[in-house]
mmCIF file of C-alpha atoms in Angstrom:
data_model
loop_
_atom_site.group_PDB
_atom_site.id
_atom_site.type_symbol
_atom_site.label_atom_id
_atom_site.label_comp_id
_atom_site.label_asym_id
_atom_site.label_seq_id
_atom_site.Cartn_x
_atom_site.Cartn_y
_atom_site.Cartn_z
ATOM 1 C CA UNK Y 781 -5.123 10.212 2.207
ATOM 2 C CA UNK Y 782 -5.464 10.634 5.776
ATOM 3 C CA UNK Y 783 -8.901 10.476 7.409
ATOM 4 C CA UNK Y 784 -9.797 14.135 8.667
ATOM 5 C CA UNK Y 785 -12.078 13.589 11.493
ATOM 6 C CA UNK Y 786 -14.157 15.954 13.621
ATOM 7 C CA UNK Y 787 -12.885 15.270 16.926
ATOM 8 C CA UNK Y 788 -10.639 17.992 16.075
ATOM 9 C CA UNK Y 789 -11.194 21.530 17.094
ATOM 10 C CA UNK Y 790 -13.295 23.049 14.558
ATOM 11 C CA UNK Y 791 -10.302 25.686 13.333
ATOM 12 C CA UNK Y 792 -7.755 22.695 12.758
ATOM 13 C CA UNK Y 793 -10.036 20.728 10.915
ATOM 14 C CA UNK Y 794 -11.006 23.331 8.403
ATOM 15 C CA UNK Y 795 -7.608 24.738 8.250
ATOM 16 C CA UNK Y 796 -6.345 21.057 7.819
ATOM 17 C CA UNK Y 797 -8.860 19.875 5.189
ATOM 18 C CA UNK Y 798 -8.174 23.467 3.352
ATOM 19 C CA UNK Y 799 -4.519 22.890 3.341
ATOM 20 C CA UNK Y 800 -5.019 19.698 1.946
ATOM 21 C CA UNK Y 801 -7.457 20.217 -0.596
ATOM 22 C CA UNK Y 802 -5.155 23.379 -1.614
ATOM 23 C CA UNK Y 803 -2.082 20.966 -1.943
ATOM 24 C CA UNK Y 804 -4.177 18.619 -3.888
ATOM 25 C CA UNK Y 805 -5.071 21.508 -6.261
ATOM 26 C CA UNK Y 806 -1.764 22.915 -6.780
ATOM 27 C CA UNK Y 807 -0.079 19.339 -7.660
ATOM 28 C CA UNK Y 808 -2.945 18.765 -9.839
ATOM 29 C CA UNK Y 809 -2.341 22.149 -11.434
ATOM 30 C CA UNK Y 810 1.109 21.676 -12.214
ATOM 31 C CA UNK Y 811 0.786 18.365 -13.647
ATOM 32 C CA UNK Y 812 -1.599 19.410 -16.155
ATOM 33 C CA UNK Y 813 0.217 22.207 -17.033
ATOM 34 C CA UNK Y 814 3.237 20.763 -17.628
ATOM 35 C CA UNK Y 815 1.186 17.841 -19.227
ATOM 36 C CA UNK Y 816 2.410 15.149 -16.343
ATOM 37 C CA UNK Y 817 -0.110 12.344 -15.225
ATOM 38 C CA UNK Y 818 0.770 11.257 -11.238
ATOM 39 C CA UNK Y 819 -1.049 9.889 -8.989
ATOM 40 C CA UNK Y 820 -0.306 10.364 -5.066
ATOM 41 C CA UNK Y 821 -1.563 7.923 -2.269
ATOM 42 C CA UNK Y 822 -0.322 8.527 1.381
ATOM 43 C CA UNK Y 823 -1.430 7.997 5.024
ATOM 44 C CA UNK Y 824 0.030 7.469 8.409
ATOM 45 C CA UNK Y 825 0.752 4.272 10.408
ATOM 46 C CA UNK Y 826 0.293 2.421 13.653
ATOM 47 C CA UNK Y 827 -2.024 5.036 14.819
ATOM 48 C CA UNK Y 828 0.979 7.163 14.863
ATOM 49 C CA UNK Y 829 1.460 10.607 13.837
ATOM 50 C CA UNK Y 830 4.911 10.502 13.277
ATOM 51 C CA UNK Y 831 4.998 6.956 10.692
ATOM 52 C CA UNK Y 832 3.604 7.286 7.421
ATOM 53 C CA UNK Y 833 3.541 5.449 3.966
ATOM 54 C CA UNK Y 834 3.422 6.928 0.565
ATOM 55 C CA UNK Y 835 3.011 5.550 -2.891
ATOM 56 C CA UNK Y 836 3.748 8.015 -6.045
ATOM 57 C CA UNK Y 837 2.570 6.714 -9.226
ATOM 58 C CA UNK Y 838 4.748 9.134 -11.699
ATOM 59 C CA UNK Y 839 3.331 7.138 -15.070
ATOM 60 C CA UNK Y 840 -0.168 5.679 -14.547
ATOM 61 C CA UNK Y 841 -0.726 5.044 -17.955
ATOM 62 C CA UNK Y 842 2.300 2.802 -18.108
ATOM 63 C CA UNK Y 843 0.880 -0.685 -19.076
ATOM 64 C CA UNK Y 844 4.280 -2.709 -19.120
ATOM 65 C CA UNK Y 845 4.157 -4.383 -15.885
ATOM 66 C CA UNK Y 846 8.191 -5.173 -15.961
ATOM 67 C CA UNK Y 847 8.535 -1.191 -15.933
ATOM 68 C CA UNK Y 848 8.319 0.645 -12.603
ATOM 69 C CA UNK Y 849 6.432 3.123 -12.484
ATOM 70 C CA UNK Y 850 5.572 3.838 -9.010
ATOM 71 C CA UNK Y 851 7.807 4.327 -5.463
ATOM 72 C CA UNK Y 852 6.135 3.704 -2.344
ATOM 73 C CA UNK Y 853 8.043 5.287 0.620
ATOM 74 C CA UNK Y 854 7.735 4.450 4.179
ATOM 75 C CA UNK Y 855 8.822 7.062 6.353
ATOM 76 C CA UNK Y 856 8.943 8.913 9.477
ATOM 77 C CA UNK Y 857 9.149 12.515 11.118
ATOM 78 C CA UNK Y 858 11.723 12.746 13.779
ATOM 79 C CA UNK Y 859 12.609 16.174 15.512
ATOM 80 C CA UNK Y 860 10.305 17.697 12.404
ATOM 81 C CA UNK Y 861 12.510 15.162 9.685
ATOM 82 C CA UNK Y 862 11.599 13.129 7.464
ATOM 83 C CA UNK Y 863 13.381 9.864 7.901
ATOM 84 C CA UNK Y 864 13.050 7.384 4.711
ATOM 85 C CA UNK Y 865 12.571 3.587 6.203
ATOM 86 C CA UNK Y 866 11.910 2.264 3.250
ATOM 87 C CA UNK Y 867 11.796 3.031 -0.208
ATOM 88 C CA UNK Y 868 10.379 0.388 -2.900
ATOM 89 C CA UNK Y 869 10.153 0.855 -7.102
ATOM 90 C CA UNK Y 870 6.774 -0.957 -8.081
ATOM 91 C CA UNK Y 871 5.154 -1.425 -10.731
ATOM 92 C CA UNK Y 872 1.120 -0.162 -10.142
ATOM 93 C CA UNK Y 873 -1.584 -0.022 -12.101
ATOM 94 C CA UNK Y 874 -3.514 2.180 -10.116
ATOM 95 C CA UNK Y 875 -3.370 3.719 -6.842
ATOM 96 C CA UNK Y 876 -5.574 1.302 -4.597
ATOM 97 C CA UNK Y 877 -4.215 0.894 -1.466
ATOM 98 C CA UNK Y 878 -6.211 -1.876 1.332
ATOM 99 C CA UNK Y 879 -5.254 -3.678 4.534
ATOM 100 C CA UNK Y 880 -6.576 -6.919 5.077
ATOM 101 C CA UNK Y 881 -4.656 -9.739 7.802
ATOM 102 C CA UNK Y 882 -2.770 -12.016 5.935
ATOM 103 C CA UNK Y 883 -0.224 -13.644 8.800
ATOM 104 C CA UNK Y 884 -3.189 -14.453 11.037
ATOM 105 C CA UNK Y 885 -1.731 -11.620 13.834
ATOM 106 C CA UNK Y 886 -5.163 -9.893 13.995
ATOM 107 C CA UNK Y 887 -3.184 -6.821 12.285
ATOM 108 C CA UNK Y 888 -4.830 -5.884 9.357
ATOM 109 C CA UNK Y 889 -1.467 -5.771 6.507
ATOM 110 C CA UNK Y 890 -1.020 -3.495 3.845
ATOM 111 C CA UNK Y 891 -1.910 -3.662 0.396
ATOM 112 C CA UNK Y 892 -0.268 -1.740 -2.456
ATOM 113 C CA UNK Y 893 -2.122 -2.745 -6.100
ATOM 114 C CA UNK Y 894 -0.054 -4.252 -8.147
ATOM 115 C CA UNK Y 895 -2.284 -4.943 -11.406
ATOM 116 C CA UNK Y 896 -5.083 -6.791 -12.792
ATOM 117 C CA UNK Y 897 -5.319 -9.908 -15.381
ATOM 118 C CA UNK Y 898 -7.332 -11.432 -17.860
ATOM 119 C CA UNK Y 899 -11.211 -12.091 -15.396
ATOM 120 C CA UNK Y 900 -10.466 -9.677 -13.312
ATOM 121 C CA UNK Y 901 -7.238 -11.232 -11.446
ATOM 122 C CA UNK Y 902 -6.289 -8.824 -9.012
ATOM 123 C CA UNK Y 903 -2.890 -8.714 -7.577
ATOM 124 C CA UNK Y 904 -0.741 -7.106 -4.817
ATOM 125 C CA UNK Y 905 2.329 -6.258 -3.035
ATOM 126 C CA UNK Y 906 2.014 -7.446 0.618
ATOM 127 C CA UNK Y 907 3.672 -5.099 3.314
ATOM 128 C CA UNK Y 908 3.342 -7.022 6.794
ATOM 129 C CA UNK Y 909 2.306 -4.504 10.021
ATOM 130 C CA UNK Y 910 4.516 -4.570 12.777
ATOM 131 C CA UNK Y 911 2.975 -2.696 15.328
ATOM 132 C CA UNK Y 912 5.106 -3.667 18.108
ATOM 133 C CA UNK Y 913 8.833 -2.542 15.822
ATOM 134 C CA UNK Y 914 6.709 0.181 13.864
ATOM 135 C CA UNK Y 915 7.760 -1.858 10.936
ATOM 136 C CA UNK Y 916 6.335 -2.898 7.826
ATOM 137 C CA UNK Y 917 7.949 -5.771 6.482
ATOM 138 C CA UNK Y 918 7.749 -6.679 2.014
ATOM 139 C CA UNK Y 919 6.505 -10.440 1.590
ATOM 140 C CA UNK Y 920 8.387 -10.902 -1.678
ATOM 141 C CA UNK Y 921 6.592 -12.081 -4.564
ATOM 142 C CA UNK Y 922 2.989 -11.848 -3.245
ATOM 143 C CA UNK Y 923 2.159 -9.737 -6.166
ATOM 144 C CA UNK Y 924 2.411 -12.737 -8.222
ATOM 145 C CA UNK Y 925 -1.233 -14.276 -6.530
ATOM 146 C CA UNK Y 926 -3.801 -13.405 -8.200
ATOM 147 C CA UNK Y 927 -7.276 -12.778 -6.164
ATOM 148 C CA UNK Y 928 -5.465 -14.003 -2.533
ATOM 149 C CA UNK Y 929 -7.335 -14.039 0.563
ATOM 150 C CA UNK Y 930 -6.706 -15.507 4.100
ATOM 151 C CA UNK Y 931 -8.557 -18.860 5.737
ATOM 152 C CA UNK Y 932 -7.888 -17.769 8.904
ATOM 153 C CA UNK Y 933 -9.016 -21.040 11.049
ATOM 154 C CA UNK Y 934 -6.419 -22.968 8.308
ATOM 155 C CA UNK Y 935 -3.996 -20.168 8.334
ATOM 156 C CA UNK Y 936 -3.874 -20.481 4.760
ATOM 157 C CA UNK Y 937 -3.120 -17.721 2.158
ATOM 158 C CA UNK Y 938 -5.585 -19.058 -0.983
ATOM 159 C CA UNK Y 939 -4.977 -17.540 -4.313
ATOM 160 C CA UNK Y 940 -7.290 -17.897 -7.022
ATOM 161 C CA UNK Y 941 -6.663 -17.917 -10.682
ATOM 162 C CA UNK Y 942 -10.106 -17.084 -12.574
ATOM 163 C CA UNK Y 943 -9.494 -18.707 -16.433
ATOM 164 C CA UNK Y 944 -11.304 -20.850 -18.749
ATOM 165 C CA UNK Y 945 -11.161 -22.768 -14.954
ATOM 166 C CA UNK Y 946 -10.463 -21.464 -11.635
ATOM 167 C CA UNK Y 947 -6.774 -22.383 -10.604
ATOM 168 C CA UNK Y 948 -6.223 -22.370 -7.028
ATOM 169 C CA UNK Y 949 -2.752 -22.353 -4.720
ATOM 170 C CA UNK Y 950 -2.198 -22.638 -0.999
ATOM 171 C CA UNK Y 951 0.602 -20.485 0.434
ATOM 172 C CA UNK Y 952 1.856 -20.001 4.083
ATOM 173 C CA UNK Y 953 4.190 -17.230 5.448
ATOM 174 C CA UNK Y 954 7.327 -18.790 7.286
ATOM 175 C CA UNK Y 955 8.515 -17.345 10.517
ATOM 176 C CA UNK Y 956 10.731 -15.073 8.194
ATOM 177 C CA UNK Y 957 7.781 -14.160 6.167
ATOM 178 C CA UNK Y 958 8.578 -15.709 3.150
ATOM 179 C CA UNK Y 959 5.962 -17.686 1.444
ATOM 180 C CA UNK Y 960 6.003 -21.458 1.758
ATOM 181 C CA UNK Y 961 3.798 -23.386 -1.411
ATOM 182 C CA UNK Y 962 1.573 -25.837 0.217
ATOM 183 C CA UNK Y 963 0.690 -28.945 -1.778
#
């Protein structure tokens, strides 16, 4: 959800945060009336007003991971349109969205949650920021590394398996963005 702030004129703000929490309310409304369980997640881009991502979990309680249950949607307004970019089916557990740097750009990326394992095994689909296209770009198969983090001085993506043992794997991104398994 975007961040309401108050640098904005006192009558935007409320009228903003009202029409907000009133949209909220009515969705909510109709999906418990008509006994539906969705989650909505969405927020704008780039520090730009007219980019934004969305991700609409339409089955939350869905636990088979090879269903989709979610669509994440990145999109923009253009002469008061909206313009899809980019429109993914995902499988999501829940609706936890962070952005953490994981091509060592100083960009913090996006992360959609994907689902959670046996210890607590987190995992995610990677969107790479391109602030310089307005771009995000889908680093296929990232969701399948559980607990991953970036060594930035070894430009490193570590993932971390938490069993009986802790399993660890080394990835890079290539200059396409696909990842490359280090030894």
């Amino acid at each position: 959800m975007r961040e309401l702030t108050n640098s904005q004129p006192d009558h935007i703000y409320h009228f903003t945060y009202m029409r907000t929490h009133l949209t909220a309310l009515l969705v909510l409304s109709f999906s418990t009336i008509h006994g539906l369980s969705q989650k909505t997640s969405s927020s704008t881009l780039f520090g730009n007003k007219n980019y934004h991502f969305s991700l609409h979990i339409f089955a939350p309680t869905e636990s088979d991971e090879d269903k989709y249950n979610a669509v994440f949607t990145f999109y923009k307004f253009t002469n008061q349109k909206k313009v899809i970019i980019r429109r993914d089916s995902l499988y999501c557990m829940n609706d936890d969205i962070d952005f953490m740097d994981f091509n060592n750009d100083g960009v913090k990326d996006l992360l959609v949650f994907h689902s959670t394992g046996a210890r607590a095994n987190p995992t995610y689909y990677l969107y790479l920021i391109d602030n310089k296209n307005l771009q995000l770009i889908p680093v296929l198969h990232f969701e399948d590394l559980p607990n991953p983090y970036l060594d930035s001085p070894a430009n490193i993506i570590v993932s971390v398996g938490l069993a009986g043992s802790n399993y660890y794997s080394f990835y890079r991104l290539s200059k396409t963005n696909k990842l490359i398994t280090l030894l």
